[in-house]
Short mmCIF file of C-alpha atoms in Angstrom, two decimals:
data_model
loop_
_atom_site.label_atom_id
_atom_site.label_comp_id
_atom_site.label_asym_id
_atom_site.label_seq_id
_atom_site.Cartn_x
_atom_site.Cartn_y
_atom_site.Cartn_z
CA UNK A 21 -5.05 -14.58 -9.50
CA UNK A 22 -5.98 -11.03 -8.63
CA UNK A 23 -4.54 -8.40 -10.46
CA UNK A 24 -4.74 -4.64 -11.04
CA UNK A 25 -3.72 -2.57 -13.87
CA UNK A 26 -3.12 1.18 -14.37
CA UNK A 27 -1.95 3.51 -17.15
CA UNK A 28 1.39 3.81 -17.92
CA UNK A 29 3.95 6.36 -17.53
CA UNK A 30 3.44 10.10 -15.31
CA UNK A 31 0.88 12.39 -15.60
CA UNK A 32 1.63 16.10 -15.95
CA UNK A 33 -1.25 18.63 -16.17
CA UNK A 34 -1.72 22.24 -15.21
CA UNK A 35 -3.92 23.45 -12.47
CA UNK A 36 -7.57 23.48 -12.65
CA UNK A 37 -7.59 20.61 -15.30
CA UNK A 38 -9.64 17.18 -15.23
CA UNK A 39 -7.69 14.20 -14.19
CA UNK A 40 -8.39 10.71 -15.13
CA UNK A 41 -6.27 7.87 -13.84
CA UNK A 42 -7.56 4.58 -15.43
CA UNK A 43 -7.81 1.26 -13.76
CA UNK A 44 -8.84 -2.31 -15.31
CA UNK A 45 -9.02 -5.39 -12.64
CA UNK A 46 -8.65 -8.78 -12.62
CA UNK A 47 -11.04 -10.72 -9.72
CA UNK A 48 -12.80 -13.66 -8.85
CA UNK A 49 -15.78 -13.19 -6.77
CA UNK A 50 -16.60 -9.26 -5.59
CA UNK A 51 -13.57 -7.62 -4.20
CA UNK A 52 -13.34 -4.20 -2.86
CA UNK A 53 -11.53 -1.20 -4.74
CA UNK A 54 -9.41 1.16 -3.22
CA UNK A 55 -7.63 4.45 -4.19
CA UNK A 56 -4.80 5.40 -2.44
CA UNK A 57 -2.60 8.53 -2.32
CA UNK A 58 1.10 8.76 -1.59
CA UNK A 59 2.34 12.52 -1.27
CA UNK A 60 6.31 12.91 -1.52
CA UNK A 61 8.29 11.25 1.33
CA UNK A 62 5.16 9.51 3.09
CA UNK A 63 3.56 6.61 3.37
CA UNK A 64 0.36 5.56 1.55
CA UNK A 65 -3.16 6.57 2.39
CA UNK A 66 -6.61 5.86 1.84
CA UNK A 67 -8.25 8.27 -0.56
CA UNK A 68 -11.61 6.48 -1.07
CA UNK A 69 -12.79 2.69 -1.42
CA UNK A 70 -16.41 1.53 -3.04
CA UNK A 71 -16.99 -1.93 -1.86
CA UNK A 72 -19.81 -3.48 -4.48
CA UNK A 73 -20.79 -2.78 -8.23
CA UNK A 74 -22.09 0.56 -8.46
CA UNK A 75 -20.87 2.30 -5.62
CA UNK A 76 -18.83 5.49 -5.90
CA UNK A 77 -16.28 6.30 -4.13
CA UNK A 78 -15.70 10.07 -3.03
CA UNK A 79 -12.79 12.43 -0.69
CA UNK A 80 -11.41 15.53 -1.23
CA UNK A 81 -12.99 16.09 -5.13
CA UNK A 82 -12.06 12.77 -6.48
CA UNK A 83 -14.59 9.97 -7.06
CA UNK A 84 -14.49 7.06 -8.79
CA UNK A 85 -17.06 4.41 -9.88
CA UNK A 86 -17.21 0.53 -9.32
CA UNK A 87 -17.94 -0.78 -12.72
CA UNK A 88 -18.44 -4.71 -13.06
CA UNK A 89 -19.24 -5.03 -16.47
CA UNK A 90 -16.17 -3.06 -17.59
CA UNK A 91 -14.19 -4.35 -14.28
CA UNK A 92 -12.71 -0.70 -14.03
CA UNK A 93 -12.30 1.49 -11.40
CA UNK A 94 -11.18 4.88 -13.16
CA UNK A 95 -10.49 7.86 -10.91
CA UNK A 96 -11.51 11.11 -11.35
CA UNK A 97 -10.88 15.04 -10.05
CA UNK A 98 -12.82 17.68 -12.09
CA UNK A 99 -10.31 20.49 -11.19
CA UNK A 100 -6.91 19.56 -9.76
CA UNK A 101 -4.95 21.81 -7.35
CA UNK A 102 -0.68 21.64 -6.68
CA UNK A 103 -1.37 20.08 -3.57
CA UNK A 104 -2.46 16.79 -5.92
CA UNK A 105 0.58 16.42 -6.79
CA UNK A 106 1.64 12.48 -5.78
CA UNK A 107 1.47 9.16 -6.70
CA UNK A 108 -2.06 7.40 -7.35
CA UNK A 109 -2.10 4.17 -6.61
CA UNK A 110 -5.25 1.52 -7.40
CA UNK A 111 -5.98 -1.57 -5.23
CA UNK A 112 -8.11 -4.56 -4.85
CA UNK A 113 -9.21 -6.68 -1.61
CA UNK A 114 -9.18 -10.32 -2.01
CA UNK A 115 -11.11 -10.63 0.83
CA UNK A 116 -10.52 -14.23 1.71
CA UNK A 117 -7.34 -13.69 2.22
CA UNK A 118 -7.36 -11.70 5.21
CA UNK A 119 -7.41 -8.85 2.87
CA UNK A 120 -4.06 -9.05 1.41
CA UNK A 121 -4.50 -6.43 -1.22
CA UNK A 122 -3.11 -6.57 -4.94
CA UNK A 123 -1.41 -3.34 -5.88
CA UNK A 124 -1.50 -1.26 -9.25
CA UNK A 125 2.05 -0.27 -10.13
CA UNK A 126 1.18 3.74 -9.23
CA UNK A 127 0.82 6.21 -11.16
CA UNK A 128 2.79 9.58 -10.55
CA UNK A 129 0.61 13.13 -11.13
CA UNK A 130 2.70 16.22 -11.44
CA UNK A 131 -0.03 19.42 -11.57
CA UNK A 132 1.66 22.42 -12.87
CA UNK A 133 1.05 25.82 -11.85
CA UNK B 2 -7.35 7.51 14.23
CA UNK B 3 -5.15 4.77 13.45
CA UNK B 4 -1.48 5.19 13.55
CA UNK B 5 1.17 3.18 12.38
CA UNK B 6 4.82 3.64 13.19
CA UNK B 7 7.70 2.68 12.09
CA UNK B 8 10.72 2.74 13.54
CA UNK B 9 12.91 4.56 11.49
CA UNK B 10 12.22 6.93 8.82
CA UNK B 11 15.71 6.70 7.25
CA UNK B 12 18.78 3.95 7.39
CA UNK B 13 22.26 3.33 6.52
CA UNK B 14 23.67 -0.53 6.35
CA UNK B 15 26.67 -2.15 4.76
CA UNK B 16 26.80 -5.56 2.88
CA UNK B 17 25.87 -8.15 5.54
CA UNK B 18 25.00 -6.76 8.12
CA UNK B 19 21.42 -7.83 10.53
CA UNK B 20 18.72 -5.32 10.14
CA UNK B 21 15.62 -5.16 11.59
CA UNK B 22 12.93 -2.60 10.89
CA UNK B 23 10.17 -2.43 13.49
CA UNK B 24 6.61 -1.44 12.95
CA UNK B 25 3.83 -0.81 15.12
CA UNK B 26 0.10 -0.23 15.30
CA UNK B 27 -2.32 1.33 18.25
CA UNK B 28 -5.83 -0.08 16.43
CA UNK B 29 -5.48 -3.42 17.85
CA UNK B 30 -5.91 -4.71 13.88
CA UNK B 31 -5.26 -8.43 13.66
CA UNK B 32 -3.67 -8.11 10.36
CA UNK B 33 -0.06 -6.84 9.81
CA UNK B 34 1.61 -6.33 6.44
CA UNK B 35 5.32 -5.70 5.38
CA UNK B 36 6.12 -4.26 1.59
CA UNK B 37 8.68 -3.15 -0.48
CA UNK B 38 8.40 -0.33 -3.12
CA UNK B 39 10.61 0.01 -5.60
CA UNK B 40 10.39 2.82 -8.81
CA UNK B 41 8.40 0.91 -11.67
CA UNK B 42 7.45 -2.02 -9.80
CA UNK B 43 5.04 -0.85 -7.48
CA UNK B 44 4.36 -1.96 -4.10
CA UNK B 45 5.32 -5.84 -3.10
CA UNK B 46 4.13 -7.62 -0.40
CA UNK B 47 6.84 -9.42 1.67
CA UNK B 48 5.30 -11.61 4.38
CA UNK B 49 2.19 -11.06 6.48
CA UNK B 50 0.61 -11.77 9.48
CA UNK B 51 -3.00 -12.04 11.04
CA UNK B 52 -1.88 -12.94 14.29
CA UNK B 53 0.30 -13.46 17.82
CA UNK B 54 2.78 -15.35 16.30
CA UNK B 55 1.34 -16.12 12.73
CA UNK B 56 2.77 -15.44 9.67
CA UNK B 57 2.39 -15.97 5.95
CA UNK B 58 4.91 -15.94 2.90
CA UNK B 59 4.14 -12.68 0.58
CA UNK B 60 4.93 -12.52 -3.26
CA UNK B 61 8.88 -11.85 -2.11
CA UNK B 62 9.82 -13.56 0.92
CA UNK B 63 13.47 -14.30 0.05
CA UNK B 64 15.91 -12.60 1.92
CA UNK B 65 13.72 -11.84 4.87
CA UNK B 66 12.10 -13.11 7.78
CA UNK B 67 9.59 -11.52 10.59
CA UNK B 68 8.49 -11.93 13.89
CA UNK B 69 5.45 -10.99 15.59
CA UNK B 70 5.35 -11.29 19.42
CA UNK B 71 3.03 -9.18 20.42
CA UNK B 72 -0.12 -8.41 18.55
CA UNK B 73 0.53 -4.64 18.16
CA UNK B 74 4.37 -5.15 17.06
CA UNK B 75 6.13 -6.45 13.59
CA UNK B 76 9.26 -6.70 12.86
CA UNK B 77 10.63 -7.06 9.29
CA UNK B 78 13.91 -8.89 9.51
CA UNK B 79 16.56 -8.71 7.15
CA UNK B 80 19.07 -11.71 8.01
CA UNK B 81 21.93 -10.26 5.87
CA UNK B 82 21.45 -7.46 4.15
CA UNK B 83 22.23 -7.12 0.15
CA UNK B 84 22.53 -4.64 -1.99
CA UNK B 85 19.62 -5.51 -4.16
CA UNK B 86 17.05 -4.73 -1.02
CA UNK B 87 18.01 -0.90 -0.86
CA UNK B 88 14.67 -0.01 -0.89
CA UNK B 89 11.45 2.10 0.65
CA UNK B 90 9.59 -0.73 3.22
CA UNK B 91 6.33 -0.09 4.05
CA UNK B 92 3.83 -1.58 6.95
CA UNK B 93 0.43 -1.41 7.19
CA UNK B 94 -2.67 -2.91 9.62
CA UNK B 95 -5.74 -4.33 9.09
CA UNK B 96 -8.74 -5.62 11.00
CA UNK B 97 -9.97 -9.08 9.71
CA UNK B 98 -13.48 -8.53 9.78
CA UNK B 99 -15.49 -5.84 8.75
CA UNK B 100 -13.08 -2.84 7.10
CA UNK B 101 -10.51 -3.97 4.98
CA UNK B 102 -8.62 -0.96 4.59
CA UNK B 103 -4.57 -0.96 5.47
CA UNK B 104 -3.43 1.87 7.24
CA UNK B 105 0.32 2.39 6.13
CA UNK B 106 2.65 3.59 8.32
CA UNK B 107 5.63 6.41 6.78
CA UNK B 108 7.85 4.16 5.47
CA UNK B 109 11.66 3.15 6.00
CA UNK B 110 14.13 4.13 3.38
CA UNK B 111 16.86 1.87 3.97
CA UNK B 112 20.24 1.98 1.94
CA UNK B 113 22.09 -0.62 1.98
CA UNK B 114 25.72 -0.25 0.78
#
């Protein structure tokens, strides 16, 4: 079945650094890929989706990249702020399913000042 | 914009008690989703629905059932609460065709002692 994967553990970095967040899928057929953001005590919500190989994703200084022939889905900020602090999680549309979506397990980012 | 509401940010149950958790959308999306999230394990999806009166079995159905009367209402029903389903619920909305994005509502936090 569909499945997504992140990195394990937290990430901790001080402001103004690069974050990466990796993500590796598992898919028949051409799904849609999804980033969402969870800030402390809320629900989750959308950061940015790319919905066929190639596309990039982009909101708020993150992107990220659909990449078929390495099924990944990595996200990326080139300078983070405090205010990224929250939990990153990755996602996948199974589309004919009426789009039940298959979670990554998250993937908390702490930015330091 | 879409909103999704839940009924409850926070709640307090003992050992066998009937809870129900109600969620509710203004988009007029034909999709409805309840989840659980739990510290390590990510987000879970508990039973669905994509319409009046519809409803599908999730990855972790046990333990709960749901109702959906009315297309912009579901309820997540807990038919005697346990211990083991202390826990952050989560719903979320989706259209069928078109964007599959969920919109996620704030989340419940429900204890359940």
């Amino acid at each position: 079945g569909n499945s997504v994967t992140q990195m394990e553990g937290p990430v901790t970095l001080s402001e103004e650094a690069f974050l990466t967040i990796n993500c590796t899928y598992t898919a028949t057929g051409y799904p849609s890929l999804f980033w969402y953001v969870q800030y402390p005590g809320e629900g989750l919500q959308l950061l940015l989706k790319a919905t066929k190989a190639d596309d990039k994703g982009s909101n708020k200084g993150f992107e990220a990249t659909y990449r078929k022939e390495t099924t990944s889905f990595h996200l990326e900020k080139g300078s983070v702020q405090v205010s990224d602090s929250a939990v990153y999680f990755c996602a996948l549309s199974d589309r004919g399913g009426n789009n039940r979506l298959a979670f990554g397990k998250g993937n908390q980012v702490v930015v330091i000042p | 914009d879409v909103k999704v509401t839940q009924s409850s940010r926070y709640l307090v149950k003992r050992t066998g008690e009937k809870v129900f958790l109600e969620c509710v959308q203004d988009m007029d999306h034909e999709n409805m989703f309840w989840y659980r999230q739990d510290p390590g394990l990510g987000l879970r999806l508990i039973y669905f629905s994509y319409d009046v009166k519809m409803k599908e079995k999730g990855d972790i159905p046990e333990g709960y059932s749901v109702s959906r009367e009315k297309k912009e209402r579901f309820s997540l029903i807990l038919e005697s609460a346990s211990t083991n389903q202390t826990s952050m619920y989560l719903c979320a909305s989706s259209l069928t065709a078109g964007d599959e994005t969920q919109y996620f509502g704030p989340g419940t936090r429900l204890l359940v002692l």
